Amino acid sequence: VQLQASGGGLVQAGGSLRLSCAASGRTFTRYAMGWFRQAPGKEREFVAAFSRSGGSIYYAESAKGRFTISRDNAKNTVYLQMNSLKPEDTAVYYCAADSGVISSSMRSSKMYHYWGQGTQVTVSS
């Protein structure tokens, strides 16, 4: 599956952005879909994810209450709505997919086989 992330940009603290991840190549609904981010000098970290069935959603503590992950199976697209953005949210955001990741491993970047190219999110104070 090929992933194309978009929607990043520069926003002031307290603002909002919606990231999109368009998937192509294989049956979208067979894949667990996740968002990760990586700030300069830091390791890639989990943000949010959908289980393969779409029935379970997972969030990092830093994302709970501010970010919402959603998916449109008809458009083969996963979204990350980010509200109340903070300067510490500044990072390159990546979408990821895998058909075999299990629920206990949804937060591990090592469990995802397919990655998009990343989209930069910069939050100014």
PDB file of C-alpha atoms in Angstrom:
ATOM      1  CA  VAL A   1       0.000   0.000   0.000  1.00  0.00           C
ATOM      2  CA  GLN A   2       1.219   3.506  -0.808  1.00  0.00           C
ATOM      3  CA  LEU A   3       0.545   6.348   1.599  1.00  0.00           C
ATOM      4  CA  GLN A   4       0.490  10.070   0.861  1.00  0.00           C
ATOM      5  CA  ALA A   5       0.291  12.463   3.803  1.00  0.00           C
ATOM      6  CA  SER A   6      -0.728  16.091   3.454  1.00  0.00           C
ATOM      7  CA  GLY A   7      -2.197  18.986   5.362  1.00  0.00           C
ATOM      8  CA  GLY A   8       0.723  20.186   7.445  1.00  0.00           C
ATOM      9  CA  GLY A   9       1.667  23.801   7.788  1.00  0.00           C
ATOM     10  CA  LEU A  10       2.450  26.684  10.084  1.00  0.00           C
ATOM     11  CA  VAL A  11      -0.144  27.573  12.704  1.00  0.00           C
ATOM     12  CA  GLN A  12      -0.209  29.646  15.859  1.00  0.00           C
ATOM     13  CA  ALA A  13      -0.581  28.027  19.254  1.00  0.00           C
ATOM     14  CA  GLY A  14      -4.225  27.269  19.922  1.00  0.00           C
ATOM     15  CA  GLY A  15      -4.956  26.788  16.250  1.00  0.00           C
ATOM     16  CA  SER A  16      -6.048  23.738  14.302  1.00  0.00           C
ATOM     17  CA  LEU A  17      -4.897  21.631  11.389  1.00  0.00           C
ATOM     18  CA  ARG A  18      -6.295  18.573   9.681  1.00  0.00           C
ATOM     19  CA  LEU A  19      -3.862  16.070   8.265  1.00  0.00           C
ATOM     20  CA  SER A  20      -4.871  13.617   5.578  1.00  0.00           C
ATOM     21  CA  CYS A  21      -3.357  10.315   4.570  1.00  0.00           C
ATOM     22  CA  ALA A  22      -4.501   8.876   1.270  1.00  0.00           C
ATOM     23  CA  ALA A  23      -3.863   5.181   0.743  1.00  0.00           C
ATOM     24  CA  SER A  24      -3.678   3.354  -2.537  1.00  0.00           C
ATOM     25  CA  GLY A  25      -2.612   0.006  -3.825  1.00  0.00           C
ATOM     26  CA  ARG A  26      -4.499  -2.471  -1.719  1.00  0.00           C
ATOM     27  CA  THR A  27      -7.693  -2.912   0.185  1.00  0.00           C
ATOM     28  CA  PHE A  28      -7.708  -0.051   2.633  1.00  0.00           C
ATOM     29  CA  THR A  29      -9.890  -1.733   5.188  1.00  0.00           C
ATOM     30  CA  ARG A  30      -7.400  -4.567   5.673  1.00  0.00           C
ATOM     31  CA  TYR A  31      -4.942  -2.242   7.356  1.00  0.00           C
ATOM     32  CA  ALA A  32      -4.514  -0.736  10.752  1.00  0.00           C
ATOM     33  CA  MET A  33      -3.725   2.948  10.234  1.00  0.00           C
ATOM     34  CA  GLY A  34      -1.699   5.162  12.501  1.00  0.00           C
ATOM     35  CA  TRP A  35      -0.175   8.599  12.878  1.00  0.00           C
ATOM     36  CA  PHE A  36       3.266   9.134  14.327  1.00  0.00           C
ATOM     37  CA  ARG A  37       5.418  12.218  14.686  1.00  0.00           C
ATOM     38  CA  GLN A  38       9.075  13.013  14.962  1.00  0.00           C
ATOM     39  CA  ALA A  39      10.524  16.227  16.278  1.00  0.00           C
ATOM     40  CA  PRO A  40      14.144  17.230  15.585  1.00  0.00           C
ATOM     41  CA  GLY A  41      16.536  15.244  17.727  1.00  0.00           C
ATOM     42  CA  LYS A  42      13.794  13.015  19.084  1.00  0.00           C
ATOM     43  CA  GLU A  43      12.568   9.544  18.367  1.00  0.00           C
ATOM     44  CA  ARG A  44       9.452   8.917  16.365  1.00  0.00           C
ATOM     45  CA  GLU A  45       6.479   8.748  18.680  1.00  0.00           C
ATOM     46  CA  PHE A  46       2.963   7.440  18.470  1.00  0.00           C
ATOM     47  CA  VAL A  47       0.072   9.882  18.117  1.00  0.00           C
ATOM     48  CA  ALA A  48      -3.091   7.965  17.209  1.00  0.00           C
ATOM     49  CA  ALA A  49      -4.229   4.845  15.408  1.00  0.00           C
ATOM     50  CA  PHE A  50      -7.188   2.851  14.125  1.00  0.00           C
ATOM     51  CA  SER A  51      -7.341  -0.900  14.460  1.00  0.00           C
ATOM     52  CA  ARG A  52      -7.663  -2.860  11.240  1.00  0.00           C
ATOM     53  CA  SER A  53     -11.380  -3.296  11.758  1.00  0.00           C
ATOM     54  CA  GLY A  54     -11.758   0.363  12.605  1.00  0.00           C
ATOM     55  CA  GLY A  55     -13.533  -0.625  15.777  1.00  0.00           C
ATOM     56  CA  SER A  56     -10.776   0.454  18.142  1.00  0.00           C
ATOM     57  CA  ILE A  57      -9.015   3.791  18.371  1.00  0.00           C
ATOM     58  CA  TYR A  58      -5.851   4.537  20.264  1.00  0.00           C
ATOM     59  CA  TYR A  59      -4.378   7.871  21.319  1.00  0.00           C
ATOM     60  CA  ALA A  60      -1.184   8.983  22.936  1.00  0.00           C
ATOM     61  CA  GLU A  61      -1.745  10.774  26.221  1.00  0.00           C
ATOM     62  CA  SER A  62      -0.495  13.978  24.615  1.00  0.00           C
ATOM     63  CA  ALA A  63      -3.192  13.704  21.934  1.00  0.00           C
ATOM     64  CA  LYS A  64      -6.204  12.799  24.042  1.00  0.00           C
ATOM     65  CA  GLY A  65      -8.845  15.499  24.092  1.00  0.00           C
ATOM     66  CA  ARG A  66      -7.149  17.547  21.373  1.00  0.00           C
ATOM     67  CA  PHE A  67      -6.646  15.229  18.400  1.00  0.00           C
ATOM     68  CA  THR A  68      -9.184  13.073  16.605  1.00  0.00           C
ATOM     69  CA  ILE A  69      -8.355  10.301  14.171  1.00  0.00           C
ATOM     70  CA  SER A  70     -10.962   9.290  11.637  1.00  0.00           C
ATOM     71  CA  ARG A  71     -11.131   7.304   8.437  1.00  0.00           C
ATOM     72  CA  ASP A  72     -13.206   7.453   5.277  1.00  0.00           C
ATOM     73  CA  ASN A  73     -13.131   3.996   3.734  1.00  0.00           C
ATOM     74  CA  ALA A  74     -14.831   5.202   0.564  1.00  0.00           C
ATOM     75  CA  LYS A  75     -11.959   7.630  -0.021  1.00  0.00           C
ATOM     76  CA  ASN A  76      -9.227   5.359   1.351  1.00  0.00           C
ATOM     77  CA  THR A  77      -8.196   8.217   3.584  1.00  0.00           C
ATOM     78  CA  VAL A  78      -7.342   8.634   7.246  1.00  0.00           C
ATOM     79  CA  TYR A  79      -7.513  12.023   8.912  1.00  0.00           C
ATOM     80  CA  LEU A  80      -5.974  13.544  11.993  1.00  0.00           C
ATOM     81  CA  GLN A  81      -7.838  16.576  13.251  1.00  0.00           C
ATOM     82  CA  MET A  82      -5.581  18.520  15.573  1.00  0.00           C
ATOM     83  CA  ASN A  83      -7.049  21.229  17.774  1.00  0.00           C
ATOM     84  CA  SER A  84      -5.581  23.403  20.507  1.00  0.00           C
ATOM     85  CA  LEU A  85      -2.147  22.959  19.033  1.00  0.00           C
ATOM     86  CA  LYS A  86       0.892  23.648  21.166  1.00  0.00           C
ATOM     87  CA  PRO A  87       4.475  24.483  20.200  1.00  0.00           C
ATOM     88  CA  GLU A  88       5.496  21.043  21.454  1.00  0.00           C
ATOM     89  CA  ASP A  89       3.326  19.504  18.748  1.00  0.00           C
ATOM     90  CA  THR A  90       5.831  20.765  16.185  1.00  0.00           C
ATOM     91  CA  ALA A  91       7.135  17.767  14.274  1.00  0.00           C
ATOM     92  CA  VAL A  92       7.031  15.893  11.030  1.00  0.00           C
ATOM     93  CA  TYR A  93       3.870  13.811  11.065  1.00  0.00           C
ATOM     94  CA  TYR A  94       3.833  10.429   9.373  1.00  0.00           C
ATOM     95  CA  CYS A  95       0.986   8.113   8.565  1.00  0.00           C
ATOM     96  CA  ALA A  96       1.587   4.393   8.698  1.00  0.00           C
ATOM     97  CA  ALA A  97      -0.215   1.197   7.850  1.00  0.00           C
ATOM     98  CA  ASP A  98       0.097  -2.473   8.515  1.00  0.00           C
ATOM     99  CA  SER A  99      -2.142  -5.484   8.063  1.00  0.00           C
ATOM    100  CA  GLY A 100      -0.670  -7.503  10.890  1.00  0.00           C
ATOM    101  CA  VAL A 101      -0.244  -5.187  13.851  1.00  0.00           C
ATOM    102  CA  ILE A 102      -2.145  -6.349  16.892  1.00  0.00           C
ATOM    103  CA  SER A 103      -3.870  -4.193  19.441  1.00  0.00           C
ATOM    104  CA  SER A 104      -1.131  -4.495  22.052  1.00  0.00           C
ATOM    105  CA  SER A 105       1.419  -3.173  19.552  1.00  0.00           C
ATOM    106  CA  MET A 106      -0.561  -0.376  17.936  1.00  0.00           C
ATOM    107  CA  ARG A 107       1.650   2.272  19.562  1.00  0.00           C
ATOM    108  CA  SER A 108       4.934   0.856  18.314  1.00  0.00           C
ATOM    109  CA  SER A 109       6.323   2.331  15.113  1.00  0.00           C
ATOM    110  CA  LYS A 110       8.317  -0.858  14.559  1.00  0.00           C
ATOM    111  CA  MET A 111       5.090  -2.783  13.917  1.00  0.00           C
ATOM    112  CA  TYR A 112       4.095  -0.735  10.856  1.00  0.00           C
ATOM    113  CA  HIS A 113       5.411  -1.811   7.491  1.00  0.00           C
ATOM    114  CA  TYR A 114       4.164   1.007   5.267  1.00  0.00           C
ATOM    115  CA  TRP A 115       4.907   4.703   5.762  1.00  0.00           C
ATOM    116  CA  GLY A 116       3.982   7.935   4.084  1.00  0.00           C
ATOM    117  CA  GLN A 117       6.527  10.620   3.332  1.00  0.00           C
ATOM    118  CA  GLY A 118       5.636  12.879   6.270  1.00  0.00           C
ATOM    119  CA  THR A 119       4.165  16.343   6.500  1.00  0.00           C
ATOM    120  CA  GLN A 120       5.643  19.169   8.554  1.00  0.00           C
ATOM    121  CA  VAL A 121       3.570  20.739  11.315  1.00  0.00           C
ATOM    122  CA  THR A 122       4.976  23.859  12.935  1.00  0.00           C
ATOM    123  CA  VAL A 123       3.212  25.538  15.832  1.00  0.00           C
ATOM    124  CA  SER A 124       4.426  28.994  16.753  1.00  0.00           C
ATOM    125  CA  SER A 125       4.073  30.427  20.254  1.00  0.00           C
TER     126      SER A 125
END
